[in-house]
XYZ file of N, CA, C and O in Angstrom:
832
model
N 110.954 98.047 113.023
C 109.626 98.594 112.764
C 109.016 97.922 111.526
O 109.654 97.847 110.478
N 107.805 97.429 111.671
C 107.110 96.800 110.545
C 106.181 97.801 109.875
O 105.273 98.339 110.505
N 106.434 98.053 108.600
C 105.564 98.957 107.845
C 104.599 98.127 107.004
O 104.992 97.147 106.371
N 103.338 98.548 107.007
C 102.315 97.816 106.270
C 101.486 98.751 105.410
O 101.348 99.938 105.707
N 100.937 98.193 104.341
C 100.054 98.939 103.447
C 98.625 98.666 103.884
O 98.128 97.553 103.753
N 97.979 99.685 104.433
C 96.615 99.480 104.939
C 95.563 99.648 103.841
O 94.481 99.067 103.926
N 95.882 100.453 102.810
C 94.967 100.656 101.684
C 95.778 100.985 100.444
O 96.893 101.503 100.540
N 95.220 100.699 99.275
C 95.845 101.186 98.050
C 94.783 101.434 96.990
O 93.707 100.833 96.998
N 95.070 102.388 96.119
C 94.109 102.794 95.092
C 94.828 102.911 93.758
O 95.944 103.442 93.691
N 94.197 102.423 92.703
C 94.743 102.528 91.348
C 93.697 103.183 90.452
O 92.534 102.769 90.438
N 94.108 104.211 89.722
C 93.232 104.879 88.744
C 93.946 104.878 87.406
O 95.006 105.496 87.256
N 93.381 104.186 86.433
C 93.993 104.108 85.104
C 92.958 103.636 84.089
O 92.070 102.847 84.415
N 93.059 104.164 82.875
C 92.216 103.719 81.758
C 90.726 103.695 82.098
O 90.021 102.723 81.831
N 90.242 104.762 82.702
C 88.814 104.878 82.963
C 88.287 103.998 84.074
O 87.081 103.737 84.148
N 89.169 103.544 84.957
C 88.751 102.633 86.017
C 89.422 102.996 87.341
O 90.576 103.401 87.370
N 88.674 102.845 88.427
C 89.211 103.068 89.767
C 89.088 101.784 90.567
O 88.015 101.180 90.623
N 90.187 101.373 91.186
C 90.190 100.170 92.009
C 90.684 100.503 93.406
O 91.693 101.176 93.575
N 89.958 100.041 94.400
C 90.357 100.192 95.791
C 90.658 98.817 96.353
O 89.794 97.931 96.332
N 91.888 98.627 96.806
C 92.313 97.336 97.356
C 91.996 96.191 96.401
O 91.580 95.110 96.818
N 92.180 96.451 95.112
C 91.999 95.422 94.090
C 90.594 95.287 93.544
O 90.373 94.565 92.560
N 89.619 95.983 94.127
C 88.226 95.875 93.681
C 87.823 97.108 92.888
O 88.099 98.233 93.286
N 87.169 96.889 91.752
C 86.711 97.999 90.917
C 85.547 98.702 91.608
O 84.535 98.084 91.930
N 85.693 100.013 91.842
C 84.607 100.767 92.473
C 83.986 101.788 91.520
O 82.946 102.363 91.814
N 84.632 102.004 90.376
C 84.075 102.895 89.353
C 84.711 102.560 88.015
O 85.916 102.370 87.925
N 83.887 102.488 86.972
C 84.401 102.192 85.636
C 83.675 103.037 84.591
O 82.454 103.134 84.596
N 84.472 103.663 83.749
C 83.940 104.464 82.649
C 84.904 104.312 81.474
O 85.416 105.283 80.922
N 85.179 103.063 81.132
C 86.234 102.747 80.165
C 85.991 103.297 78.766
O 86.907 103.462 77.987
N 84.735 103.592 78.429
C 84.453 104.113 77.097
C 84.808 105.580 76.932
O 84.786 106.107 75.820
N 85.132 106.251 78.018
C 85.401 107.685 77.979
C 86.901 107.939 77.909
O 87.642 107.632 78.830
N 87.368 108.519 76.811
C 88.791 108.736 76.613
C 89.260 110.094 77.145
O 90.440 110.280 77.417
N 88.364 111.049 77.282
C 88.717 112.379 77.745
C 88.918 112.377 79.260
O 87.994 112.071 80.016
N 90.125 112.734 79.717
C 90.430 112.680 81.140
C 89.555 113.631 81.943
O 89.050 113.274 83.017
N 89.363 114.842 81.444
C 88.572 115.832 82.174
C 87.168 115.322 82.444
O 86.642 115.461 83.558
N 86.552 114.718 81.436
C 85.199 114.185 81.604
C 85.193 113.003 82.570
O 84.311 112.881 83.421
N 86.200 112.140 82.443
C 86.285 110.963 83.315
C 86.433 111.362 84.780
O 85.728 110.846 85.652
N 87.345 112.290 85.066
C 87.642 112.622 86.455
C 86.453 113.315 87.120
O 86.175 113.112 88.309
N 85.706 114.103 86.352
C 84.521 114.765 86.907
C 83.419 113.753 87.185
O 82.744 113.806 88.218
N 83.244 112.800 86.272
C 82.236 111.762 86.487
C 82.586 110.914 87.711
O 81.720 110.546 88.504
N 83.872 110.603 87.872
C 84.313 109.812 89.023
C 84.102 110.598 90.322
O 83.689 110.039 91.338
N 84.373 111.893 90.261
C 84.159 112.781 91.418
C 82.687 112.767 91.833
O 82.352 112.600 93.002
N 81.809 112.922 90.866
C 80.366 112.943 91.156
C 79.876 111.582 91.638
O 79.079 111.491 92.565
N 80.358 110.525 91.009
C 79.924 109.172 91.345
C 80.225 108.840 92.804
O 79.456 108.104 93.451
N 81.311 109.369 93.310
C 81.727 109.062 94.680
C 81.244 110.101 95.700
O 81.705 110.105 96.845
N 80.329 110.959 95.284
C 79.675 111.920 96.179
C 80.664 112.772 96.959
O 80.502 113.010 98.155
N 81.674 113.242 96.255
C 82.669 114.113 96.884
C 82.192 115.560 96.765
O 81.705 115.979 95.718
N 82.338 116.312 97.843
C 81.947 117.718 97.834
C 83.134 118.563 98.266
O 83.463 118.654 99.455
N 83.789 119.165 97.292
C 84.966 119.992 97.552
C 85.136 120.933 96.357
O 85.862 120.627 95.410
N 84.446 122.080 96.355
C 84.414 122.983 95.194
C 85.776 123.346 94.619
O 85.911 123.544 93.403
N 86.809 123.421 95.459
C 88.138 123.790 94.974
C 88.682 122.778 93.966
O 89.587 123.085 93.185
N 88.124 121.579 93.977
C 88.546 120.524 93.051
C 88.511 121.013 91.605
O 89.402 120.709 90.806
N 87.498 121.779 91.258
C 87.297 122.195 89.872
C 88.305 123.244 89.403
O 88.433 123.489 88.209
N 89.046 123.841 90.337
C 90.066 124.820 89.975
C 91.443 124.192 89.829
O 92.378 124.841 89.353
N 91.580 122.939 90.244
C 92.885 122.269 90.191
C 93.282 121.909 88.764
O 92.432 121.781 87.885
N 94.590 121.723 88.538
C 95.024 121.196 87.242
C 94.790 119.683 87.234
O 94.356 119.094 88.229
N 95.057 119.049 86.117
C 94.707 117.637 85.953
C 95.499 116.720 86.896
O 94.945 115.760 87.444
N 96.785 117.011 87.089
C 97.595 116.174 87.982
C 97.068 116.242 89.412
O 96.950 115.217 90.090
N 96.733 117.455 89.856
C 96.203 117.617 91.215
C 94.844 116.941 91.355
O 94.554 116.328 92.385
N 94.010 117.043 90.326
C 92.706 116.372 90.363
C 92.870 114.862 90.520
O 92.157 114.219 91.299
N 93.817 114.296 89.775
C 94.054 112.853 89.831
C 94.517 112.436 91.223
O 93.992 111.475 91.804
N 95.484 113.153 91.769
C 95.981 112.831 93.103
C 94.941 113.069 94.181
O 94.806 112.273 95.108
N 94.186 114.153 94.033
C 93.163 114.463 95.020
C 92.097 113.377 95.063
O 91.698 112.937 96.142
N 91.628 112.949 93.899
C 90.571 111.927 93.863
C 91.044 110.630 94.515
O 90.332 110.044 95.338
N 92.250 110.184 94.165
C 92.779 108.941 94.750
C 92.924 109.076 96.264
O 92.540 108.176 97.017
N 93.451 110.205 96.717
C 93.636 110.406 98.161
C 92.298 110.527 98.869
O 92.132 110.039 99.989
N 91.332 111.167 98.232
C 90.014 111.333 98.840
C 89.348 109.987 99.076
O 88.751 109.737 100.125
N 89.459 109.097 98.107
C 88.850 107.772 98.240
C 89.532 106.951 99.326
O 88.897 106.139 99.998
N 90.835 107.193 99.524
C 91.575 106.437 100.533
C 91.395 106.990 101.940
O 91.440 106.250 102.915
N 91.204 108.297 102.059
C 91.216 108.934 103.378
C 89.844 109.379 103.866
O 89.722 109.836 105.005
N 88.817 109.240 103.037
C 87.521 109.790 103.412
C 86.930 109.124 104.660
O 86.107 109.729 105.352
N 87.344 107.904 104.964
C 86.821 107.216 106.141
C 87.732 107.362 107.357
O 87.445 106.819 108.423
N 88.809 108.110 107.202
C 89.709 108.341 108.324
C 88.995 109.186 109.383
O 88.279 110.138 109.055
N 89.179 108.877 110.619
C 88.567 109.658 111.695
C 89.341 110.959 111.901
O 90.537 111.053 111.585
N 88.656 111.963 112.378
C 89.265 113.252 112.703
C 90.007 113.853 111.503
O 91.158 114.306 111.621
N 89.338 113.921 110.362
C 89.972 114.471 109.167
C 90.317 115.945 109.326
O 91.232 116.444 108.676
N 89.577 116.655 110.162
C 89.801 118.087 110.331
C 90.819 118.422 111.417
O 91.039 119.586 111.728
N 91.437 117.389 111.977
C 92.452 117.601 113.013
C 93.837 117.640 112.365
O 94.162 116.788 111.529
N 94.678 118.617 112.684
C 96.036 118.676 112.115
C 96.793 117.372 112.348
O 96.697 116.766 113.416
N 97.562 116.951 111.322
C 98.252 115.661 111.371
C 99.757 115.848 111.165
O 100.281 115.590 110.067
N 100.488 116.272 112.187
C 101.932 116.479 112.051
C 102.724 115.183 111.896
O 103.886 115.214 111.488
N 102.111 114.050 112.199
C 102.818 112.771 112.101
C 102.427 111.976 110.853
O 102.705 110.784 110.756
N 101.791 112.662 109.900
C 101.439 112.021 108.626
C 102.148 112.750 107.493
O 102.206 113.982 107.466
N 102.723 111.997 106.558
C 103.451 112.588 105.442
C 102.891 112.175 104.096
O 102.009 111.320 104.002
N 103.421 112.793 103.040
C 103.037 112.467 101.663
C 104.302 112.426 100.812
O 105.054 113.404 100.765
N 104.541 111.301 100.143
C 105.673 111.163 99.224
C 105.158 110.569 97.919
O 104.674 109.439 97.895
N 105.237 111.355 96.848
C 104.761 110.892 95.546
C 105.902 110.880 94.542
O 106.950 111.485 94.753
N 105.654 110.214 93.421
C 106.678 110.050 92.392
C 106.030 110.028 91.018
O 104.923 109.521 90.858
N 106.712 110.576 90.011
C 106.310 110.371 88.616
C 107.505 110.610 87.695
O 108.621 110.864 88.170
N 107.265 110.559 86.395
C 108.368 110.720 85.447
C 108.337 112.047 84.701
O 109.354 112.483 84.171
N 107.189 112.703 84.654
C 107.086 113.913 83.842
C 106.862 115.175 84.657
O 106.564 116.231 84.097
N 106.990 115.080 85.982
C 106.816 116.237 86.855
C 105.455 116.882 86.567
O 104.452 116.186 86.520
N 105.441 118.202 86.336
C 104.187 118.901 86.022
C 104.153 119.308 84.551
O 103.548 120.322 84.181
N 104.788 118.515 83.694
C 104.956 118.874 82.288
C 103.637 119.152 81.583
O 103.544 120.044 80.727
N 102.581 118.413 81.918
C 101.291 118.629 81.270
C 100.819 120.070 81.478
O 100.391 120.745 80.534
N 100.928 120.568 82.704
C 100.535 121.948 82.989
C 101.562 122.939 82.464
O 101.209 124.041 82.020
N 102.841 122.557 82.501
C 103.882 123.426 81.947
C 103.597 123.746 80.481
O 103.739 124.896 80.040
N 103.205 122.741 79.715
C 102.905 122.939 78.295
C 101.678 123.818 78.114
O 101.617 124.653 77.207
N 100.695 123.643 78.996
C 99.497 124.474 78.930
C 99.845 125.930 79.226
O 99.336 126.859 78.580
N 100.734 126.143 80.202
C 101.138 127.506 80.538
C 101.973 128.116 79.420
O 101.841 129.317 79.114
N 102.825 127.310 78.795
C 103.658 127.809 77.703
C 102.813 128.428 76.593
O 103.182 129.451 75.991
N 101.660 127.853 76.342
C 100.772 128.362 75.291
C 100.250 129.759 75.617
O 99.834 130.500 74.729
N 100.257 130.115 76.920
C 99.727 131.424 77.304
C 100.790 132.517 77.290
O 100.464 133.694 77.502
N 102.049 132.151 77.072
C 103.113 133.163 77.121
C 103.886 133.275 75.808
O 104.961 133.872 75.768
N 103.377 132.672 74.733
C 104.026 132.849 73.430
C 103.880 134.308 73.017
O 102.947 135.002 73.405
N 104.788 134.765 72.223
C 104.806 136.186 71.866
C 103.650 136.571 70.944
O 103.001 135.739 70.342
N 103.459 137.867 70.841
C 102.453 138.373 69.919
C 101.065 138.412 70.527
O 100.889 138.589 71.733
N 100.072 138.230 69.693
C 98.687 138.356 70.121
C 98.260 137.241 71.072
O 97.237 137.346 71.737
N 99.049 136.162 71.119
C 98.679 135.022 71.967
C 99.240 135.118 73.381
O 99.224 134.142 74.121
N 99.722 136.297 73.762
C 100.308 136.461 75.098
C 99.204 136.739 76.119
O 98.636 137.826 76.166
N 98.880 135.719 76.926
C 97.846 135.899 77.956
C 98.186 135.039 79.173
O 97.480 134.104 79.506
N 99.302 135.321 79.854
C 99.733 134.491 80.991
C 98.644 134.383 82.048
O 98.029 135.367 82.433
N 98.422 133.143 82.512
C 97.361 132.887 83.481
C 97.939 132.458 84.821
O 98.525 131.383 84.932
N 97.786 133.278 85.856
C 98.270 132.890 87.193
C 97.624 131.596 87.690
O 98.260 130.817 88.394
N 96.380 131.351 87.307
C 95.681 130.147 87.767
C 96.287 128.884 87.174
O 96.178 127.805 87.756
N 96.940 129.014 86.008
C 97.644 127.882 85.405
C 99.067 127.806 85.966
O 99.552 126.738 86.330
N 99.719 128.964 86.057
C 101.108 129.021 86.518
C 101.288 128.395 87.894
O 102.301 127.741 88.168
N 100.308 128.571 88.774
C 100.447 128.092 90.154
C 100.629 126.579 90.213
O 101.180 126.062 91.190
N 100.237 125.861 89.162
C 100.355 124.395 89.168
C 101.575 123.887 88.403
O 101.676 122.695 88.125
N 102.499 124.788 88.068
C 103.688 124.356 87.320
C 104.793 123.827 88.241
O 105.985 124.014 87.995
N 104.400 123.162 89.293
C 105.267 122.374 90.172
C 104.465 121.142 90.600
O 103.306 121.292 91.004
N 105.038 119.953 90.542
C 104.282 118.761 90.948
C 103.931 118.781 92.432
O 102.941 118.187 92.848
N 104.738 119.509 93.227
C 104.488 119.590 94.670
C 103.131 120.206 94.996
O 102.604 119.995 96.095
N 102.564 120.971 94.066
C 101.265 121.593 94.324
C 100.185 120.530 94.462
O 99.219 120.694 95.218
N 100.337 119.420 93.752
C 99.378 118.314 93.903
C 99.410 117.801 95.339
O 98.369 117.518 95.941
N 100.619 117.687 95.901
C 100.757 117.285 97.303
C 100.116 118.339 98.202
O 99.425 118.020 99.172
N 100.336 119.601 97.865
C 99.781 120.684 98.657
C 98.268 120.615 98.764
O 97.693 120.817 99.838
N 97.613 120.309 97.642
C 96.154 120.215 97.640
C 95.680 119.073 98.548
O 94.688 119.205 99.270
N 96.393 117.966 98.504
C 96.042 116.814 99.354
C 96.241 117.167 100.829
O 95.404 116.855 101.683
N 97.345 117.843 101.128
C 97.646 118.206 102.514
C 96.643 119.218 103.072
O 96.220 119.110 104.225
N 96.260 120.185 102.264
C 95.288 121.186 102.703
C 93.955 120.527 103.028
O 93.341 120.796 104.053
N 93.518 119.654 102.136
C 92.232 118.980 102.324
C 92.204 118.150 103.610
O 91.198 118.115 104.330
N 93.327 117.483 103.905
C 93.355 116.531 105.023
C 94.135 117.021 106.237
O 94.345 116.255 107.180
N 94.577 118.278 106.197
C 95.351 118.873 107.292
C 96.594 118.037 107.629
O 96.944 117.820 108.790
N 97.253 117.551 106.585
C 98.495 116.795 106.751
C 99.651 117.784 106.906
O 99.857 118.636 106.042
N 100.399 117.678 107.972
C 101.455 118.647 108.256
C 102.839 118.019 108.371
O 103.811 118.688 108.725
N 102.951 116.742 108.045
C 104.233 116.060 108.165
C 105.130 116.243 106.953
O 104.907 117.104 106.102
N 106.165 115.419 106.871
C 107.138 115.484 105.783
C 106.458 115.219 104.441
O 105.537 114.402 104.337
N 106.933 115.917 103.398
C 106.389 115.644 102.059
C 107.425 115.966 100.992
O 108.242 116.872 101.163
N 107.379 115.212 99.912
C 108.275 115.448 98.787
C 107.724 114.773 97.541
O 106.939 113.825 97.621
N 108.145 115.271 96.388
C 107.727 114.683 95.109
C 108.993 114.259 94.368
O 109.802 115.086 93.980
N 109.149 112.946 94.183
C 110.329 112.387 93.528
C 110.089 112.260 92.024
O 108.984 111.969 91.592
N 111.155 112.458 91.255
C 111.080 112.296 89.801
C 111.973 111.136 89.384
O 113.155 111.096 89.724
N 111.398 110.185 88.652
C 112.139 109.015 88.189
C 111.659 108.666 86.780
O 110.469 108.770 86.488
N 112.579 108.263 85.920
C 112.199 107.951 84.542
C 111.132 106.868 84.486
O 110.209 106.911 83.662
N 111.229 105.912 85.377
C 110.238 104.825 85.474
C 109.859 104.625 86.941
O 110.552 105.091 87.848
N 108.777 103.916 87.160
C 108.383 103.615 88.529
C 109.502 102.840 89.209
O 109.990 101.843 88.689
N 109.913 103.309 90.369
C 111.040 102.717 91.081
C 110.587 102.324 92.488
O 110.607 103.136 93.419
N 110.167 101.083 92.640
C 109.642 100.605 93.915
C 110.701 100.653 95.010
O 110.393 100.963 96.167
N 111.943 100.365 94.648
C 113.015 100.376 95.656
C 113.257 101.786 96.176
O 113.427 101.996 97.391
N 113.290 102.766 95.282
C 113.483 104.151 95.707
C 112.352 104.590 96.637
O 112.584 105.209 97.676
N 111.140 104.222 96.267
C 109.986 104.580 97.082
C 110.055 103.900 98.445
O 109.848 104.526 99.488
N 110.367 102.620 98.425
C 110.466 101.857 99.678
C 111.545 102.420 100.594
O 111.322 102.620 101.792
N 112.726 102.696 100.024
C 113.840 103.192 100.833
C 113.542 104.579 101.396
O 113.885 104.880 102.549
N 112.911 105.425 100.581
C 112.577 106.782 101.021
C 111.576 106.755 102.177
O 111.752 107.446 103.189
N 110.539 105.950 102.037
C 109.505 105.867 103.075
C 110.061 105.228 104.343
O 109.791 105.693 105.462
N 110.848 104.178 104.190
C 111.444 103.507 105.356
C 112.333 104.468 106.136
O 112.303 104.503 107.373
N 113.117 105.265 105.403
C 113.993 106.252 106.048
C 113.156 107.309 106.763
O 113.508 107.758 107.875
N 112.048 107.706 106.149
C 111.165 108.714 106.737
C 110.615 108.245 108.087
O 110.650 108.979 109.082
N 110.152 107.003 108.122
C 109.611 106.455 109.369
C 110.710 106.289 110.428
O 110.467 106.471 111.617
N 111.906 105.938 109.975
C 112.994 105.655 110.909
C 113.623 106.907 111.508
O 114.158 106.869 112.620
N 113.553 108.029 110.784
C 114.294 109.221 111.221
C 113.407 110.408 111.612
O 113.937 111.431 112.061
N 112.105 110.298 111.434
C 111.206 111.397 111.807
C 110.075 110.844 112.678
O 110.039 109.651 112.980
N 109.141 111.699 113.013
C 108.014 111.290 113.853
C 106.859 110.712 113.031
O 105.772 110.492 113.559
N 107.107 110.447 111.755
C 106.065 109.935 110.863
C 105.507 108.600 111.341
O 106.256 107.669 111.641
N 104.179 108.505 111.393
C 103.502 107.265 111.765
C 102.590 106.759 110.644
O 102.112 105.618 110.689
N 102.370 107.629 109.667
C 101.495 107.264 108.550
C 101.928 108.078 107.333
O 102.304 109.249 107.466
N 101.894 107.459 106.147
C 102.340 108.177 104.954
C 101.533 107.756 103.728
O 101.328 106.563 103.486
N 101.084 108.750 102.975
C 100.421 108.516 101.694
C 101.503 108.572 100.628
O 102.214 109.581 100.514
N 101.630 107.505 99.852
C 102.736 107.459 98.898
C 102.353 106.703 97.633
O 101.356 105.984 97.602
N 103.163 106.877 96.590
C 102.916 106.137 95.353
C 103.273 106.931 94.102
O 104.012 107.920 94.154
N 102.744 106.490 92.997
C 103.038 107.015 91.658
C 101.850 107.832 91.175
O 100.709 107.383 91.231
N 102.128 109.050 90.696
C 101.056 109.928 90.216
C 101.510 110.565 88.911
O 102.204 111.570 88.895
N 101.113 109.951 87.797
C 101.582 110.382 86.479
C 100.428 110.830 85.592
O 99.377 110.168 85.541
N 100.616 111.963 84.928
C 99.617 112.443 83.973
C 100.295 113.286 82.905
O 101.055 114.211 83.219
N 100.025 112.931 81.657
C 100.533 113.707 80.535
C 99.570 113.551 79.374
O 99.296 112.440 78.936
N 99.035 114.678 78.907
C 97.996 114.675 77.879
C 96.795 113.875 78.374
O 96.252 114.167 79.411
N 96.405 112.831 77.665
C 95.250 112.030 78.096
C 95.674 110.718 78.773
O 94.843 109.866 79.070
N 96.973 110.578 78.995
C 97.488 109.379 79.656
C 97.656 109.649 81.150
O 98.259 110.659 81.544
N 97.127 108.767 81.983
C 97.198 108.987 83.424
C 97.285 107.654 84.161
O 96.804 106.629 83.700
N 97.929 107.695 85.315
C 98.067 106.506 86.144
C 98.322 106.949 87.583
O 99.343 107.544 87.881
N 97.387 106.663 88.460
C 97.577 106.919 89.886
C 97.657 105.588 90.610
O 96.813 104.716 90.412
N 98.682 105.431 91.422
C 98.837 104.256 92.279
C 99.271 104.760 93.649
O 100.431 105.097 93.873
N 98.316 104.878 94.551
C 98.598 105.413 95.875
C 98.408 104.358 96.955
O 97.492 103.531 96.856
N 99.279 104.407 97.947
C 99.217 103.483 99.087
C 99.201 104.287 100.382
O 99.817 105.352 100.459
N 98.528 103.763 101.376
C 98.593 104.336 102.714
C 99.456 103.400 103.545
O 99.092 102.246 103.787
N 100.624 103.888 103.960
C 101.589 103.081 104.702
C 101.548 103.483 106.176
O 101.561 104.674 106.513
N 101.505 102.478 107.042
C 101.443 102.730 108.481
C 102.380 101.790 109.229
O 102.679 100.693 108.752
N 102.823 102.242 110.378
C 103.643 101.403 111.252
C 102.702 100.651 112.180
O 102.213 101.193 113.161
N 102.411 99.409 111.836
C 101.478 98.624 112.636
C 101.750 97.137 112.431
O 102.510 96.753 111.549
N 101.109 96.324 113.220
C 101.274 94.878 113.112
C 99.894 94.234 113.124
O 99.374 93.846 114.167
N 99.299 94.134 111.954
C 97.995 93.503 111.810
C 98.115 92.365 110.798
O 98.650 92.557 109.700
N 97.618 91.220 111.158
C 97.800 90.026 110.342
C 97.206 90.151 108.946
O 97.688 89.542 107.993
N 96.150 90.952 108.802
C 95.468 91.020 107.511
C 95.987 92.133 106.611
O 95.437 92.377 105.533
N 97.060 92.825 107.011
C 97.600 93.915 106.212
C 98.781 93.442 105.358
O 99.426 92.433 105.639
N 99.065 94.197 104.297
C 100.125 93.864 103.353
C 101.444 94.476 103.826
O 101.503 95.661 104.138
N 102.490 93.669 103.866
C 103.802 94.159 104.283
C 104.354 95.109 103.213
O 104.308 94.824 102.020
N 104.881 96.237 103.650
C 105.439 97.244 102.753
C 106.873 96.869 102.406
O 107.801 97.093 103.166
N 107.051 96.219 101.261
C 108.376 95.821 100.790
C 108.421 95.941 99.269
O 107.377 95.973 98.602
N 109.616 95.997 98.712
C 109.800 96.306 97.291
C 109.035 95.364 96.367
O 108.339 95.811 95.442
N 109.157 94.067 96.568
C 108.475 93.111 95.690
C 106.956 93.269 95.741
O 106.271 93.199 94.714
N 106.430 93.504 96.933
C 104.988 93.680 97.085
C 104.523 94.946 96.384
O 103.477 94.961 95.714
N 105.290 96.017 96.518
C 104.944 97.279 95.861
C 104.888 97.078 94.348
O 103.952 97.525 93.673
N 105.891 96.404 93.801
C 105.910 96.131 92.364
C 104.708 95.287 91.941
O 104.100 95.540 90.896
N 104.384 94.287 92.723
C 103.242 93.416 92.391
C 101.929 94.202 92.361
O 101.106 94.009 91.460
N 101.728 95.087 93.334
C 100.508 95.896 93.368
C 100.485 96.878 92.201
O 99.442 97.074 91.569
N 101.626 97.492 91.908
C 101.714 98.463 90.820
C 101.363 97.837 89.472
O 100.743 98.471 88.616
N 101.760 96.582 89.301
C 101.538 95.896 88.028
C 100.186 95.203 87.929
O 99.914 94.520 86.937
N 99.335 95.369 88.937
C 97.993 94.790 88.905
C 97.056 95.664 88.080
O 96.171 96.340 88.586
N 97.292 95.716 86.798
C 96.496 96.576 85.913
C 95.858 95.716 84.819
O 96.501 94.857 84.266
């Protein structure tokens, strides 16, 4: 089976690139919250629930939205499509935010709306809900980006399940530092598509 990368998106340092081309740039803006909202508006996305998400989910949602918005039949359930993401800090950014709400004394104000995002898998959940993705999904944790782990995991997924398409990549956010690198992997044979292999994944990841 030949796996190919049909699309990829990189979001880092105030810039969004689709298949290597810059489609949005706001490099002067250091605040992630302001940047992600401006990028959302710039791309004419309409999904009110976006504003309730934590920062990691917002980052993953925006990247996935730009990659999947032209997919046909978005509202049709997709049992043969999966999502596999990876990062190094899990949901630590939101964990720290939640910790501030449960310190003892007068500062005790636990927020269910924050607590619900204290798992990185929730970012996957938001993407799946939006796109009706019902296939296999998991969130891997690795100290550094590991192209081989990602490649082996996705290859095994295609080989052992009914998966025909998978959204995968690196989704990292901590404080004001963020990096999204998402790929859409499909089992197809098209001459103009990128072969899904470890060296190629590393090359795309390092195109920053």
